[in-house]
C-alpha cells in the first residue's frame, strides 16, 4: 500500500520556473514532472478524450511504478449527465486498456448543478469492467446520501474527498482505496490558493492513517494557478516520507 501524490495535469505555461526551466517546450515538460512525482491526474481527457494510440504513447513514456489517473470525458459527465453512457464507456475503456499496469483511477467529476442520480451512476458502474478502479467527485451536496454510498460500495468505487471553495467535502468510505483532490484552501478562490505547511501536515497525518489501515491513497493538487500545486505536492511528499510516498 502507498500514498501517491501528484498534480492534476503536468503541462502549464505558468509552471515555467516552478517545475521546469523557462522556455521548456511542452513536449519536454513530462520528463521534468517524472523527476519529482510518481503519479499524475490526466486533465485534458475531460475536454477531449484521447485516441487509444495516445494512451499507448504515454504508457511507453512512464517509468515502472508510476500511476496515471484519468478524468472521464465531459461528454459523459457534463453533457449527458451520466445518461446513455454506453458509447462513452466503450471509448474510455479502450483507451484505459492501453495503459496497462500504469492505470490508476478513472475519475467521474460531475456538474455542480447535477443532483443525485444513483440509478444513472449504477448503470455507468455496471458497464465499467470490475478492474477499472473508479472514483466519483460530485459538485452537488445531494450526492452525499446513503443510496449513493451503497451504489459506490457495491462496485468498490471511491467517494472522492475534494477540498476547495464551494466544493462539497464528502466523507464516505466506499472503496478499498482513497481518492483526494485538493483544489486549494476554502478561504481562496477555487484553484488559486496555496495550502500552508500546517494545513499540509494535517492532511499528511490523515493520509498516513489511511495508508496504515491498508489503503492505497491517490492525492492530486488541482490548485495550479501560481504553481501552488507543485509546491504543495513537494511539501506533502516530504512530510509523508519516502516509506509512504517515495518519488520517482
XYZ file of C-alpha atoms in Angstrom, residues 24-197:
174
model
C 10.964 24.367 -21.835
C 8.945 23.130 -24.842
C 5.659 21.413 -23.932
C 6.921 18.091 -25.300
C 9.699 18.094 -22.650
C 7.554 19.003 -19.651
C 6.585 15.449 -18.742
C 10.200 14.395 -18.264
C 10.657 17.170 -15.689
C 7.475 16.095 -13.935
C 8.657 12.480 -13.748
C 11.793 13.538 -11.874
C 9.696 14.602 -8.885
C 6.394 12.718 -8.789
C 5.184 9.192 -9.448
C 1.545 9.868 -10.236
C -0.466 12.413 -12.204
C -4.116 13.010 -12.954
C -4.762 13.453 -16.659
C -6.982 16.509 -17.095
C -7.009 17.006 -20.870
C -9.109 13.845 -21.246
C -12.039 15.748 -19.746
C -12.106 18.157 -22.690
C -11.160 15.759 -25.478
C -10.863 12.037 -24.939
C -7.562 10.826 -26.469
C -7.277 8.045 -29.027
C -6.082 4.655 -27.752
C -2.744 5.197 -29.503
C -2.161 8.326 -27.404
C -2.643 6.353 -24.210
C -0.189 3.758 -25.526
C 2.369 6.516 -26.170
C 2.023 7.814 -22.617
C 2.407 4.309 -21.234
C 5.680 3.919 -23.112
C 6.979 7.163 -21.559
C 6.084 6.369 -17.949
C 8.520 4.534 -15.669
C 7.786 1.377 -13.716
C 5.807 2.120 -10.589
C 4.233 5.289 -11.985
C 0.443 5.623 -11.817
C -1.781 7.627 -14.186
C -5.298 8.567 -13.118
C -7.634 9.793 -15.835
C -10.512 12.253 -15.731
C -13.554 10.966 -17.621
C -14.863 12.825 -20.645
C -17.164 15.753 -20.006
C -19.448 14.387 -22.729
C -20.369 11.620 -20.315
C -20.322 13.522 -17.036
C -21.449 17.027 -18.008
C -23.323 16.858 -21.304
C -25.063 13.512 -20.855
C -25.092 13.774 -17.045
C -24.257 10.040 -16.914
C -27.226 9.224 -19.160
C -26.932 6.880 -22.176
C -23.315 6.121 -21.246
C -22.680 3.091 -23.460
C -20.680 4.677 -26.314
C -18.561 6.773 -23.972
C -17.823 3.930 -21.592
C -16.704 1.844 -24.577
C -14.366 4.600 -25.779
C -12.936 5.203 -22.335
C -12.288 1.532 -21.638
C -10.498 1.186 -24.999
C -8.076 3.929 -24.003
C -7.776 2.649 -20.453
C -6.678 -0.786 -21.615
C -3.685 0.765 -23.387
C -2.326 1.987 -20.050
C -1.765 -1.494 -18.667
C -0.178 -1.503 -15.225
C 0.257 2.284 -15.053
C -3.536 2.804 -14.931
C -4.629 4.099 -11.524
C -8.150 5.522 -11.137
C -10.850 6.758 -13.523
C -12.387 9.954 -12.116
C -16.032 10.864 -12.739
C -16.311 14.578 -11.886
C -19.910 15.786 -12.084
C -21.544 19.150 -12.728
C -22.246 21.440 -9.819
C -25.928 21.658 -10.735
C -26.485 17.897 -11.042
C -28.330 16.449 -8.069
C -28.013 12.821 -7.073
C -28.948 10.219 -9.684
C -27.961 6.879 -8.148
C -29.666 4.855 -10.903
C -27.612 6.569 -13.617
C -24.457 6.152 -11.573
C -25.122 2.465 -11.065
C -25.660 1.940 -14.792
C -22.296 3.529 -15.580
C -20.541 1.441 -12.944
C -22.268 -1.720 -14.183
C -20.824 -1.064 -17.650
C -17.281 -0.434 -16.453
C -15.116 -3.549 -16.058
C -14.563 -4.526 -12.442
C -10.811 -3.919 -12.702
C -11.251 -0.251 -13.675
C -10.954 1.482 -10.327
C -13.325 4.417 -10.295
C -13.850 7.495 -8.110
C -16.824 9.881 -8.067
C -16.410 13.618 -7.418
C -19.848 15.241 -7.187
C -20.108 19.011 -7.056
C -23.653 18.948 -5.578
C -24.268 18.122 -1.914
C -27.275 15.974 -2.831
C -24.889 13.140 -3.690
C -23.966 12.787 -0.035
C -26.606 10.128 0.577
C -26.809 6.552 1.783
C -28.283 5.454 -1.564
C -25.294 6.799 -3.471
C -22.845 5.366 -0.937
C -24.410 1.923 -1.315
C -24.069 2.083 -5.120
C -20.419 3.056 -4.854
C -19.693 0.407 -2.228
C -21.311 -2.348 -4.309
C -18.877 -1.561 -7.119
C -15.835 -0.821 -4.977
C -15.821 2.762 -6.257
C -14.417 5.586 -4.157
C -16.096 8.745 -2.983
C -13.607 11.452 -3.910
C -12.740 13.686 -0.982
C -12.490 17.167 -2.503
C -11.317 20.325 -0.774
C -11.911 23.796 -2.145
C -14.150 26.850 -2.105
C -17.777 25.866 -2.736
C -16.944 22.180 -3.277
C -18.812 19.741 -1.002
C -16.402 17.612 1.029
C -17.910 14.131 1.055
C -16.571 11.901 3.814
C -17.906 8.494 2.717
C -15.619 5.458 2.848
C -16.893 3.267 -0.009
C -13.821 1.594 -1.522
C -10.608 -0.206 -0.572
C -8.669 2.848 -1.774
C -8.899 6.614 -1.318
C -9.009 9.415 -3.881
C -8.418 13.043 -2.905
C -8.468 16.248 -4.947
C -7.124 19.394 -3.301
C -8.360 22.460 -5.191
C -6.877 24.969 -2.756
C -7.933 26.171 0.701
C -11.564 27.259 1.010
C -10.525 30.788 2.011
C -9.114 31.363 -1.500
C -10.777 31.304 -4.935
C -11.016 27.820 -6.409
C -7.709 26.589 -7.916
C -5.867 29.766 -6.917
C -4.631 29.443 -3.333
C -1.866 27.510 -1.665
C -2.023 25.419 1.492
C 0.133 26.353 4.470
C 2.694 23.915 5.838
